[in-house]
């Protein structure tokens, strides 16, 4: 049987940090409210387009795998904030990397896009269509954020992560997953003004109204992720006790706590980095997974459970297996272009451009 082993991993977080106190300078909110209701302390604001974040994350993933761009058969780019819809974003990353052999596709399932991209690439490797792939979860959501709306503006940040996958005859990579969508509830997480439906309607792109029903999303997120986890564990004949680490989508610390309680998972098995980055949509789960590997939290013979949910309302839960403790072959010296702009300045520029 062929598996799709995860041989490389990398992330790219833009340097500018937007703190809760920064948000309180232009929104009626406070560090106390945001911290106690969400667990978030700061998030990143990008000074470059999403493809550049993705490119740097890919260079780092290739270096960790000890591979070059010539080794890549496929690039799957998961996001909701593609720089362009045509040509696609994966082709831009292909060009920046010089990965001319790679087929290129974009995937949009909102916040689960990185995880659906992982499924797409894994399935194509397992079925023999390709032998290697770069999987990207990346988002630059700040230019389209509804910065006047405190219900959502405090929740999101920008970032990117990438994995390099390769065909292997050893048991490795995604062993099973469950995917689904609560389509009947799609309107509780909607962004008005974002998409072709609004073309030629006299609207400035970026002038978007985020219509979220937070408490309903909260309940659906816990229900979808819990169901996904139970169904994936059942496929593999595993129980929660067999899981070494859970790396959940980071949308709200209270959602993560509710999920852990529902699945009877002890908090020491649950990876959390929400305080540093907030919710980076498509990048969130993959950035957390990459960070768990980089921190040495992934051991040999470990099963990692990764539940996620997003607009749609899509949900997913993957079990990933490592036979050996993951170790990077090398590191990349590719960096983002420098900026001296603060996150608050970047946000103020966006607000000015869209008002
Ligand atoms: N600062 C201060 N007060 C606020 C803020 C804020 N940023 N946002 C809302 N409030 C106020 C509300 O207006 C409300 O005031 P009221 O009682 O006078 O009416 C009060 O705080 C409580 O609001 P609730 O909506 O009841 O707060 P709740 O505890 O449900 O937390 C939250 C809101 C954080 C949005 C939560 O419901 C949540 O996390 N929901 C799901 C998360 C989500 O939507 N994430 C995006 C998903 S996208 C993705 O990952 C797919």
mmCIF file of C-alpha atoms and ligand atoms in Angstrom:
data_model
loop_
_atom_site.group_PDB
_atom_site.id
_atom_site.type_symbol
_atom_site.label_atom_id
_atom_site.label_comp_id
_atom_site.label_asym_id
_atom_site.label_seq_id
_atom_site.Cartn_x
_atom_site.Cartn_y
_atom_site.Cartn_z
ATOM 1 C CA UNK A 1 0.000 0.000 0.000
ATOM 2 C CA UNK A 2 1.232 3.485 -0.835
ATOM 3 C CA UNK A 3 1.123 6.232 1.801
ATOM 4 C CA UNK A 4 1.754 9.988 1.508
ATOM 5 C CA UNK A 5 4.443 10.631 4.123
ATOM 6 C CA UNK A 6 4.918 14.142 5.513
ATOM 7 C CA UNK A 7 8.617 14.743 4.879
ATOM 8 C CA UNK A 8 8.818 18.533 5.229
ATOM 9 C CA UNK A 9 7.039 21.393 7.031
ATOM 10 C CA UNK A 10 7.376 25.160 7.193
ATOM 11 C CA UNK A 11 5.457 28.236 8.248
ATOM 12 C CA UNK A 12 5.618 31.949 7.486
ATOM 13 C CA UNK A 13 4.135 34.518 9.839
ATOM 14 C CA UNK A 14 4.349 38.177 8.848
ATOM 15 C CA UNK A 15 6.293 40.145 11.496
ATOM 16 C CA UNK A 16 3.777 42.921 12.344
ATOM 17 C CA UNK A 17 1.855 42.057 15.546
ATOM 18 C CA UNK A 18 -1.576 43.559 16.258
ATOM 19 C CA UNK A 19 -2.274 43.388 20.004
ATOM 20 C CA UNK A 20 -5.606 43.498 21.796
ATOM 21 C CA UNK A 21 -4.655 46.960 23.054
ATOM 22 C CA UNK A 22 -4.029 48.063 19.439
ATOM 23 C CA UNK A 23 -7.562 46.913 18.541
ATOM 24 C CA UNK A 24 -8.966 48.879 21.484
ATOM 25 C CA UNK A 25 -7.566 52.103 19.946
ATOM 26 C CA UNK A 26 -10.198 51.999 17.162
ATOM 27 C CA UNK A 27 -12.845 49.519 18.385
ATOM 28 C CA UNK A 28 -15.054 49.493 21.487
ATOM 29 C CA UNK A 29 -13.280 46.474 22.991
ATOM 30 C CA UNK A 30 -10.636 45.579 25.583
ATOM 31 C CA UNK A 31 -7.765 43.175 26.205
ATOM 32 C CA UNK A 32 -9.809 41.719 29.081
ATOM 33 C CA UNK A 33 -12.854 40.950 26.860
ATOM 34 C CA UNK A 34 -10.852 39.467 23.977
ATOM 35 C CA UNK A 35 -8.610 37.354 26.224
ATOM 36 C CA UNK A 36 -11.427 35.978 28.376
ATOM 37 C CA UNK A 37 -13.861 35.297 25.477
ATOM 38 C CA UNK A 38 -11.401 33.972 22.878
ATOM 39 C CA UNK A 39 -7.945 33.262 24.404
ATOM 40 C CA UNK A 40 -6.344 35.581 21.794
ATOM 41 C CA UNK A 41 -3.652 38.138 22.743
ATOM 42 C CA UNK A 42 -2.222 39.131 19.366
ATOM 43 C CA UNK A 43 -2.425 38.321 15.641
ATOM 44 C CA UNK A 44 -0.220 39.099 12.601
ATOM 45 C CA UNK A 45 -0.974 41.582 9.814
ATOM 46 C CA UNK A 46 0.732 40.957 6.486
ATOM 47 C CA UNK A 47 2.565 43.594 4.454
ATOM 48 C CA UNK A 48 2.787 41.198 1.452
ATOM 49 C CA UNK A 49 0.191 39.260 -0.603
ATOM 50 C CA UNK A 50 -0.783 35.720 0.384
ATOM 51 C CA UNK A 51 1.274 34.061 -2.394
ATOM 52 C CA UNK A 52 4.471 35.506 -0.902
ATOM 53 C CA UNK A 53 3.718 34.106 2.546
ATOM 54 C CA UNK A 54 2.919 30.756 0.904
ATOM 55 C CA UNK A 55 6.134 30.817 -1.148
ATOM 56 C CA UNK A 56 8.326 31.338 1.948
ATOM 57 C CA UNK A 57 6.470 28.581 3.845
ATOM 58 C CA UNK A 58 7.042 26.241 0.845
ATOM 59 C CA UNK A 59 10.781 27.032 0.694
ATOM 60 C CA UNK A 60 11.000 26.150 4.388
ATOM 61 C CA UNK A 61 9.024 22.912 3.905
ATOM 62 C CA UNK A 62 11.272 21.867 1.008
ATOM 63 C CA UNK A 63 14.404 22.602 3.072
ATOM 64 C CA UNK A 64 13.048 20.578 6.009
ATOM 65 C CA UNK A 65 12.461 17.657 3.615
ATOM 66 C CA UNK A 66 15.905 18.054 2.031
ATOM 67 C CA UNK A 67 14.226 18.505 -1.384
ATOM 68 C CA UNK A 68 14.244 21.114 -4.145
ATOM 69 C CA UNK A 69 11.492 22.664 -6.252
ATOM 70 C CA UNK A 70 12.364 20.192 -9.032
ATOM 71 C CA UNK A 71 11.104 17.350 -6.818
ATOM 72 C CA UNK A 72 7.526 18.718 -6.648
ATOM 73 C CA UNK A 73 4.826 17.016 -8.791
ATOM 74 C CA UNK A 74 1.831 18.976 -7.455
ATOM 75 C CA UNK A 75 1.048 22.192 -5.560
ATOM 76 C CA UNK A 76 -2.311 22.420 -3.767
ATOM 77 C CA UNK A 77 -3.009 25.892 -2.388
ATOM 78 C CA UNK A 78 -5.762 26.139 0.264
ATOM 79 C CA UNK A 79 -7.095 29.634 0.999
ATOM 80 C CA UNK A 80 -10.079 31.988 0.737
ATOM 81 C CA UNK A 81 -7.986 35.074 0.013
ATOM 82 C CA UNK A 82 -6.261 34.243 -3.269
ATOM 83 C CA UNK A 83 -4.442 37.226 -4.814
ATOM 84 C CA UNK A 84 -6.238 36.500 -8.087
ATOM 85 C CA UNK A 85 -8.867 33.985 -9.129
ATOM 86 C CA UNK A 86 -7.439 33.673 -12.651
ATOM 87 C CA UNK A 87 -4.625 32.716 -13.008
ATOM 88 C CA UNK A 88 -4.767 30.593 -9.893
ATOM 89 C CA UNK A 89 -2.572 31.148 -6.833
ATOM 90 C CA UNK A 90 -0.755 27.790 -6.924
ATOM 91 C CA UNK A 91 0.708 28.746 -10.335
ATOM 92 C CA UNK A 92 2.196 31.888 -8.772
ATOM 93 C CA UNK A 93 3.877 29.804 -6.067
ATOM 94 C CA UNK A 94 5.111 27.402 -8.776
ATOM 95 C CA UNK A 95 6.741 30.334 -10.585
ATOM 96 C CA UNK A 96 8.317 31.800 -7.441
ATOM 97 C CA UNK A 97 9.731 28.401 -6.445
ATOM 98 C CA UNK A 98 10.781 27.450 -9.981
ATOM 99 C CA UNK A 99 8.832 24.174 -9.634
ATOM 100 C CA UNK A 100 8.085 23.896 -13.381
ATOM 101 C CA UNK A 101 7.167 20.193 -13.217
ATOM 102 C CA UNK A 102 4.354 20.756 -10.708
ATOM 103 C CA UNK A 103 0.633 20.638 -11.504
ATOM 104 C CA UNK A 104 -1.134 23.501 -9.716
ATOM 105 C CA UNK A 105 -4.559 23.781 -8.112
ATOM 106 C CA UNK A 106 -6.390 25.993 -5.603
ATOM 107 C CA UNK A 107 -8.840 24.740 -2.959
ATOM 108 C CA UNK A 108 -11.349 26.889 -1.083
ATOM 109 C CA UNK A 109 -13.303 25.447 1.822
ATOM 110 C CA UNK A 110 -12.755 28.559 4.007
ATOM 111 C CA UNK A 111 -10.952 27.822 7.290
ATOM 112 C CA UNK A 112 -10.595 24.105 6.504
ATOM 113 C CA UNK A 113 -8.902 24.794 3.126
ATOM 114 C CA UNK A 114 -5.448 23.699 4.331
ATOM 115 C CA UNK A 115 -6.862 20.408 5.608
ATOM 116 C CA UNK A 116 -8.967 19.712 2.485
ATOM 117 C CA UNK A 117 -5.787 20.456 0.493
ATOM 118 C CA UNK A 118 -3.954 17.858 2.588
ATOM 119 C CA UNK A 119 -6.678 15.323 1.727
ATOM 120 C CA UNK A 120 -6.502 16.222 -1.991
ATOM 121 C CA UNK A 121 -2.719 15.821 -2.197
ATOM 122 C CA UNK A 122 -2.691 12.665 -0.066
ATOM 123 C CA UNK A 123 -5.381 11.030 -2.220
ATOM 124 C CA UNK A 124 -3.516 11.900 -5.419
ATOM 125 C CA UNK A 125 -0.288 10.398 -4.059
ATOM 126 C CA UNK A 126 -2.022 7.279 -2.714
ATOM 127 C CA UNK A 127 -3.765 6.694 -6.032
ATOM 128 C CA UNK A 128 -0.517 7.127 -8.006
ATOM 129 C CA UNK A 129 -1.464 10.282 -9.919
ATOM 130 C CA UNK A 130 1.601 12.063 -8.475
ATOM 131 C CA UNK A 131 4.474 11.009 -6.220
ATOM 132 C CA UNK A 132 5.052 14.265 -4.330
ATOM 133 C CA UNK A 133 3.175 17.428 -3.395
ATOM 134 C CA UNK A 134 3.369 20.735 -1.598
ATOM 135 C CA UNK A 135 0.261 21.449 0.484
ATOM 136 C CA UNK A 136 -0.389 25.064 1.462
ATOM 137 C CA UNK A 137 -2.756 26.653 3.984
ATOM 138 C CA UNK A 138 -2.360 30.427 3.740
ATOM 139 C CA UNK A 139 -4.479 33.499 4.338
ATOM 140 C CA UNK A 140 -4.113 37.273 4.158
ATOM 141 C CA UNK A 141 -7.503 38.213 5.461
ATOM 142 C CA UNK A 142 -6.692 41.699 6.793
ATOM 143 C CA UNK A 143 -7.457 43.606 3.512
ATOM 144 C CA UNK A 144 -11.015 42.217 3.432
ATOM 145 C CA UNK A 145 -11.671 42.414 7.189
ATOM 146 C CA UNK A 146 -14.693 44.320 8.482
ATOM 147 C CA UNK A 147 -12.541 46.515 10.732
ATOM 148 C CA UNK A 148 -15.555 48.421 12.081
ATOM 149 C CA UNK A 149 -17.178 45.238 13.410
ATOM 150 C CA UNK A 150 -15.821 44.259 16.833
ATOM 151 C CA UNK A 151 -17.690 40.907 16.701
ATOM 152 C CA UNK A 152 -15.255 39.624 14.047
ATOM 153 C CA UNK A 153 -12.326 42.054 13.660
ATOM 154 C CA UNK A 154 -10.703 40.866 16.895
ATOM 155 C CA UNK A 155 -10.753 37.199 15.868
ATOM 156 C CA UNK A 156 -8.551 37.004 12.756
ATOM 157 C CA UNK A 157 -4.923 37.263 11.623
ATOM 158 C CA UNK A 158 -2.697 36.513 8.613
ATOM 159 C CA UNK A 159 -0.252 33.609 8.132
ATOM 160 C CA UNK A 160 0.826 30.592 6.085
ATOM 161 C CA UNK A 161 2.096 27.034 6.439
ATOM 162 C CA UNK A 162 3.152 24.311 3.997
ATOM 163 C CA UNK A 163 3.850 20.574 4.052
ATOM 164 C CA UNK A 164 5.918 18.518 1.607
ATOM 165 C CA UNK A 165 4.428 15.049 0.976
ATOM 166 C CA UNK A 166 6.057 12.098 -0.740
ATOM 167 C CA UNK A 167 4.939 8.568 -1.683
ATOM 168 C CA UNK A 168 6.132 5.946 0.778
ATOM 169 C CA UNK A 169 5.623 2.228 1.281
ATOM 170 C CA UNK A 170 5.996 2.733 5.075
ATOM 171 C CA UNK A 171 2.882 3.544 7.114
ATOM 172 C CA UNK A 172 2.965 7.366 7.364
ATOM 173 C CA UNK A 173 1.036 10.587 6.783
ATOM 174 C CA UNK A 174 -2.774 10.828 6.781
ATOM 175 C CA UNK A 175 -4.180 7.411 7.721
ATOM 176 C CA UNK A 176 -7.829 8.478 7.588
ATOM 177 C CA UNK A 177 -10.029 11.542 7.673
ATOM 178 C CA UNK A 178 -13.684 12.546 7.764
ATOM 179 C CA UNK A 179 -14.974 15.537 5.832
ATOM 180 C CA UNK A 180 -18.388 17.173 5.802
ATOM 181 C CA UNK A 181 -20.417 20.353 5.551
ATOM 182 C CA UNK A 182 -23.506 21.837 7.241
ATOM 183 C CA UNK A 183 -24.664 23.535 4.024
ATOM 184 C CA UNK A 184 -28.073 24.442 5.455
ATOM 185 C CA UNK A 185 -26.268 26.700 7.987
ATOM 186 C CA UNK A 186 -23.972 28.387 5.459
ATOM 187 C CA UNK A 187 -25.546 31.829 6.033
ATOM 188 C CA UNK A 188 -24.469 32.034 9.702
ATOM 189 C CA UNK A 189 -20.879 32.616 8.566
ATOM 190 C CA UNK A 190 -21.176 34.859 5.533
ATOM 191 C CA UNK A 191 -19.191 37.772 4.132
ATOM 192 C CA UNK A 192 -21.277 40.181 2.082
ATOM 193 C CA UNK A 193 -19.301 41.916 -0.691
ATOM 194 C CA UNK A 194 -16.695 39.189 -1.218
ATOM 195 C CA UNK A 195 -17.102 37.357 -4.531
ATOM 196 C CA UNK A 196 -18.423 37.530 -8.084
ATOM 197 C CA UNK A 197 -22.028 37.921 -6.893
ATOM 198 C CA UNK A 198 -21.083 41.524 -6.022
ATOM 199 C CA UNK A 199 -19.278 42.319 -9.309
ATOM 200 C CA UNK A 200 -20.559 45.418 -11.188
ATOM 201 C CA UNK A 201 -22.599 46.492 -8.165
ATOM 202 C CA UNK A 202 -20.508 49.599 -7.507
ATOM 203 C CA UNK A 203 -18.717 48.099 -4.520
ATOM 204 C CA UNK A 204 -15.058 48.595 -3.568
ATOM 205 C CA UNK A 205 -13.378 45.217 -3.076
ATOM 206 C CA UNK A 206 -12.433 45.110 0.602
ATOM 207 C CA UNK A 207 -15.611 46.920 1.668
ATOM 208 C CA UNK A 208 -17.070 43.726 3.081
ATOM 209 C CA UNK A 209 -19.693 43.159 5.755
ATOM 210 C CA UNK A 210 -19.088 40.118 7.898
ATOM 211 C CA UNK A 211 -22.364 38.610 9.049
ATOM 212 C CA UNK A 212 -21.481 36.072 11.724
ATOM 213 C CA UNK A 213 -23.795 34.532 14.285
ATOM 214 C CA UNK A 214 -20.993 33.746 16.718
ATOM 215 C CA UNK A 215 -22.844 31.564 19.193
ATOM 216 C CA UNK A 216 -24.425 29.409 16.454
ATOM 217 C CA UNK A 217 -21.024 28.992 14.751
ATOM 218 C CA UNK A 218 -19.590 28.032 18.134
ATOM 219 C CA UNK A 219 -22.132 25.199 18.578
ATOM 220 C CA UNK A 220 -21.795 23.924 14.991
ATOM 221 C CA UNK A 221 -17.994 24.028 15.246
ATOM 222 C CA UNK A 222 -17.963 21.821 18.339
ATOM 223 C CA UNK A 223 -20.596 19.463 16.890
ATOM 224 C CA UNK A 224 -18.875 19.123 13.478
ATOM 225 C CA UNK A 225 -15.384 18.640 14.847
ATOM 226 C CA UNK A 226 -16.522 16.177 17.547
ATOM 227 C CA UNK A 227 -18.466 14.113 14.995
ATOM 228 C CA UNK A 228 -15.483 14.218 12.605
ATOM 229 C CA UNK A 229 -13.056 13.062 15.291
ATOM 230 C CA UNK A 230 -15.301 10.201 16.417
ATOM 231 C CA UNK A 231 -15.878 9.021 12.871
ATOM 232 C CA UNK A 232 -12.164 9.155 11.915
ATOM 233 C CA UNK A 233 -11.132 7.283 15.071
ATOM 234 C CA UNK A 234 -13.792 4.645 14.331
ATOM 235 C CA UNK A 235 -12.446 4.177 10.775
ATOM 236 C CA UNK A 236 -9.035 3.335 12.262
ATOM 237 C CA UNK A 237 -10.393 1.355 15.194
ATOM 238 C CA UNK A 238 -8.698 3.804 17.583
ATOM 239 C CA UNK A 239 -9.963 5.562 20.719
ATOM 240 C CA UNK A 240 -9.106 9.020 22.057
ATOM 241 C CA UNK A 241 -6.552 7.312 24.343
ATOM 242 C CA UNK A 242 -4.540 6.181 21.296
ATOM 243 C CA UNK A 243 -4.076 9.803 20.211
ATOM 244 C CA UNK A 244 -0.733 11.325 21.214
ATOM 245 C CA UNK A 245 -1.592 14.931 20.374
ATOM 246 C CA UNK A 246 -4.644 16.877 19.172
ATOM 247 C CA UNK A 247 -3.939 19.919 17.011
ATOM 248 C CA UNK A 248 -7.307 21.661 16.556
ATOM 249 C CA UNK A 249 -8.301 24.611 14.384
ATOM 250 C CA UNK A 250 -7.791 27.687 16.588
ATOM 251 C CA UNK A 251 -10.914 29.879 16.326
ATOM 252 C CA UNK A 252 -11.692 30.291 20.030
ATOM 253 C CA UNK A 253 -10.050 28.769 23.108
ATOM 254 C CA UNK A 254 -13.513 28.022 24.498
ATOM 255 C CA UNK A 255 -14.380 26.042 21.334
ATOM 256 C CA UNK A 256 -11.165 24.040 21.793
ATOM 257 C CA UNK A 257 -11.958 23.429 25.486
ATOM 258 C CA UNK A 258 -15.532 22.331 24.684
ATOM 259 C CA UNK A 259 -14.279 19.912 22.027
ATOM 260 C CA UNK A 260 -11.666 18.438 24.390
ATOM 261 C CA UNK A 261 -14.336 17.968 27.053
ATOM 262 C CA UNK A 262 -16.727 16.304 24.616
ATOM 263 C CA UNK A 263 -14.036 13.869 23.488
ATOM 264 C CA UNK A 264 -12.648 13.354 27.051
ATOM 265 C CA UNK A 265 -9.218 14.576 25.978
ATOM 266 C CA UNK A 266 -6.872 15.813 28.723
ATOM 267 C CA UNK A 267 -5.713 19.409 28.159
ATOM 268 C CA UNK A 268 -2.010 18.382 28.106
ATOM 269 C CA UNK A 269 -2.724 16.487 24.861
ATOM 270 C CA UNK A 270 -4.236 19.543 23.155
ATOM 271 C CA UNK A 271 -1.944 21.912 21.240
ATOM 272 C CA UNK A 272 -2.883 25.600 21.559
ATOM 273 C CA UNK A 273 -1.194 28.637 19.976
ATOM 274 C CA UNK A 274 -4.273 30.859 19.597
ATOM 275 C CA UNK A 275 -2.830 33.529 21.919
ATOM 276 C CA UNK A 276 -0.086 34.350 19.379
ATOM 277 C CA UNK A 277 -1.914 34.301 16.039
ATOM 278 C CA UNK A 278 -5.712 34.314 16.502
ATOM 279 C CA UNK A 279 -7.669 32.569 13.737
ATOM 280 C CA UNK A 280 -5.744 32.577 10.433
ATOM 281 C CA UNK A 281 -8.556 30.732 8.631
ATOM 282 C CA UNK A 282 -7.011 28.302 6.084
ATOM 283 C CA UNK A 283 -3.565 28.647 7.677
ATOM 284 C CA UNK A 284 -4.629 27.984 11.257
ATOM 285 C CA UNK A 285 -4.565 24.206 11.623
ATOM 286 C CA UNK A 286 -1.448 23.755 9.458
ATOM 287 C CA UNK A 287 0.492 26.508 11.272
ATOM 288 C CA UNK A 288 -0.401 24.841 14.590
ATOM 289 C CA UNK A 289 0.625 21.412 13.226
ATOM 290 C CA UNK A 290 3.947 22.774 11.897
ATOM 291 C CA UNK A 291 4.611 24.535 15.190
ATOM 292 C CA UNK A 292 3.897 21.334 17.151
ATOM 293 C CA UNK A 293 6.484 19.515 14.996
ATOM 294 C CA UNK A 294 9.018 22.347 15.335
ATOM 295 C CA UNK A 295 8.596 22.409 19.117
ATOM 296 C CA UNK A 296 9.377 18.686 19.301
ATOM 297 C CA UNK A 297 5.843 17.755 20.462
ATOM 298 C CA UNK A 298 5.462 15.018 17.818
ATOM 299 C CA UNK A 299 7.093 11.745 18.879
ATOM 300 C CA UNK A 300 7.854 8.500 17.022
ATOM 301 C CA UNK A 301 4.884 6.128 16.541
ATOM 302 C CA UNK A 302 2.399 8.916 17.243
ATOM 303 C CA UNK A 303 -1.117 9.467 15.994
ATOM 304 C CA UNK A 304 -1.982 13.170 15.659
ATOM 305 C CA UNK A 305 -5.638 14.188 15.455
ATOM 306 C CA UNK A 306 -6.384 17.445 13.577
ATOM 307 C CA UNK A 307 -10.021 18.671 13.716
ATOM 308 C CA UNK A 308 -11.042 21.818 11.832
ATOM 309 C CA UNK A 309 -14.126 23.779 10.732
ATOM 310 C CA UNK A 310 -14.843 26.757 8.518
ATOM 311 C CA UNK A 311 -17.313 28.680 6.375
ATOM 312 C CA UNK A 312 -19.768 26.536 4.508
ATOM 313 C CA UNK A 313 -19.926 25.299 7.314
ATOM 314 C CA UNK A 314 -17.256 22.778 6.396
ATOM 315 C CA UNK A 315 -15.664 20.476 8.950
ATOM 316 C CA UNK A 316 -12.857 17.910 8.913
ATOM 317 C CA UNK A 317 -10.856 15.617 11.176
ATOM 318 C CA UNK A 318 -7.608 13.933 10.104
ATOM 319 C CA UNK A 319 -5.439 11.352 11.845
ATOM 320 C CA UNK A 320 -1.789 11.693 10.830
ATOM 321 C CA UNK A 321 0.853 9.099 11.726
ATOM 322 C CA UNK A 322 4.618 9.464 12.186
ATOM 323 C CA UNK A 323 6.691 6.290 12.480
ATOM 324 C CA UNK A 324 9.812 8.340 13.386
ATOM 325 C CA UNK A 325 10.151 11.583 15.330
ATOM 326 C CA UNK A 326 10.130 14.226 12.572
ATOM 327 C CA UNK A 327 13.500 15.944 12.106
ATOM 328 C CA UNK A 328 14.289 18.705 9.592
ATOM 329 C CA UNK A 329 17.047 17.853 7.071
ATOM 330 C CA UNK A 330 18.012 21.522 6.744
ATOM 331 C CA UNK A 331 16.681 25.074 6.987
ATOM 332 C CA UNK A 332 15.985 27.696 4.326
ATOM 333 C CA UNK A 333 17.390 31.219 4.427
ATOM 334 C CA UNK A 334 14.526 32.621 2.318
ATOM 335 C CA UNK A 335 12.837 35.524 4.149
ATOM 336 C CA UNK A 336 9.964 37.923 3.553
ATOM 337 C CA UNK A 337 10.934 41.423 2.403
ATOM 338 C CA UNK A 338 11.462 43.633 5.466
ATOM 339 C CA UNK A 339 8.913 46.226 6.599
ATOM 340 C CA UNK A 340 9.114 48.998 9.160
ATOM 341 C CA UNK A 341 5.333 49.473 9.269
ATOM 342 C CA UNK A 342 3.538 48.556 12.486
ATOM 343 C CA UNK A 343 0.445 46.337 12.357
ATOM 344 C CA UNK A 344 -1.685 49.269 13.447
ATOM 345 C CA UNK A 345 -0.368 51.374 10.541
ATOM 346 C CA UNK A 346 -1.124 48.554 8.084
ATOM 347 C CA UNK A 347 -4.684 48.275 9.438
ATOM 348 C CA UNK A 348 -5.198 52.049 9.361
ATOM 349 C CA UNK A 349 -4.125 52.074 5.693
ATOM 350 C CA UNK A 350 -6.705 49.354 4.894
ATOM 351 C CA UNK A 351 -9.477 51.234 6.728
ATOM 352 C CA UNK A 352 -8.594 54.427 4.833
ATOM 353 C CA UNK A 353 -8.529 52.674 1.456
ATOM 354 C CA UNK A 354 -11.980 51.117 1.935
ATOM 355 C CA UNK A 355 -13.845 54.016 3.580
HETATM 356 N N1 LIG B 1 -15.311 43.465 22.568
HETATM 357 C C1 LIG B 1 -16.189 43.741 23.545
HETATM 358 N N2 LIG B 1 -17.452 43.298 23.548
HETATM 359 C C2 LIG B 1 -17.840 42.524 22.528
HETATM 360 C C3 LIG B 1 -16.965 42.190 21.462
HETATM 361 C C4 LIG B 1 -15.669 42.695 21.513
HETATM 362 N N3 LIG B 1 -14.756 42.438 20.559
HETATM 363 N N4 LIG B 1 -17.632 41.405 20.576
HETATM 364 C C5 LIG B 1 -18.873 41.234 21.073
HETATM 365 N N5 LIG B 1 -19.003 41.925 22.243
HETATM 366 C C6 LIG B 1 -20.150 42.042 23.105
HETATM 367 C C7 LIG B 1 -21.461 41.722 22.422
HETATM 368 O O1 LIG B 1 -21.942 42.869 21.752
HETATM 369 C C8 LIG B 1 -22.326 41.328 23.583
HETATM 370 O O2 LIG B 1 -22.797 42.489 24.219
HETATM 371 P P1 LIG B 1 -24.285 42.520 24.860
HETATM 372 O O3 LIG B 1 -24.289 41.457 25.908
HETATM 373 O O4 LIG B 1 -24.383 43.911 25.364
HETATM 374 O O5 LIG B 1 -25.212 42.214 23.711
HETATM 375 C C9 LIG B 1 -21.355 40.631 24.538
HETATM 376 O O6 LIG B 1 -20.044 41.061 24.139
HETATM 377 C C10 LIG B 1 -21.412 39.122 24.492
HETATM 378 O O7 LIG B 1 -21.450 38.723 23.137
HETATM 379 P P2 LIG B 1 -21.599 37.204 22.739
HETATM 380 O O8 LIG B 1 -21.756 37.105 21.254
HETATM 381 O O9 LIG B 1 -22.622 36.562 23.620
HETATM 382 O O10 LIG B 1 -20.164 36.650 23.154
HETATM 383 P P3 LIG B 1 -19.660 35.193 23.126
HETATM 384 O O11 LIG B 1 -19.257 34.790 24.469
HETATM 385 O O12 LIG B 1 -20.556 34.272 22.334
HETATM 386 O O13 LIG B 1 -18.327 35.344 22.259
HETATM 387 C C11 LIG B 1 -17.507 35.014 20.009
HETATM 388 C C12 LIG B 1 -18.409 35.846 20.919
HETATM 389 C C13 LIG B 1 -16.061 35.183 20.475
HETATM 390 C C14 LIG B 1 -17.628 35.511 18.572
HETATM 391 C C15 LIG B 1 -17.922 33.523 20.109
HETATM 392 O O14 LIG B 1 -19.302 33.376 19.941
HETATM 393 C C16 LIG B 1 -17.192 32.676 19.093
HETATM 394 O O15 LIG B 1 -16.021 32.431 19.192
HETATM 395 N N6 LIG B 1 -17.945 32.184 18.068
HETATM 396 C C17 LIG B 1 -17.417 31.387 17.016
HETATM 397 C C18 LIG B 1 -16.176 31.983 16.481
HETATM 398 C C19 LIG B 1 -16.307 32.475 15.113
HETATM 399 O O16 LIG B 1 -17.322 32.913 14.629
HETATM 400 N N7 LIG B 1 -15.164 32.384 14.518
HETATM 401 C C20 LIG B 1 -15.018 32.660 13.201
HETATM 402 C C21 LIG B 1 -15.224 31.383 12.566
HETATM 403 S S1 LIG B 1 -14.490 31.454 11.056
HETATM 404 C C22 LIG B 1 -13.766 30.031 11.109
HETATM 405 O O17 LIG B 1 -12.866 29.762 11.863
HETATM 406 C C23 LIG B 1 -14.371 29.212 10.306
#
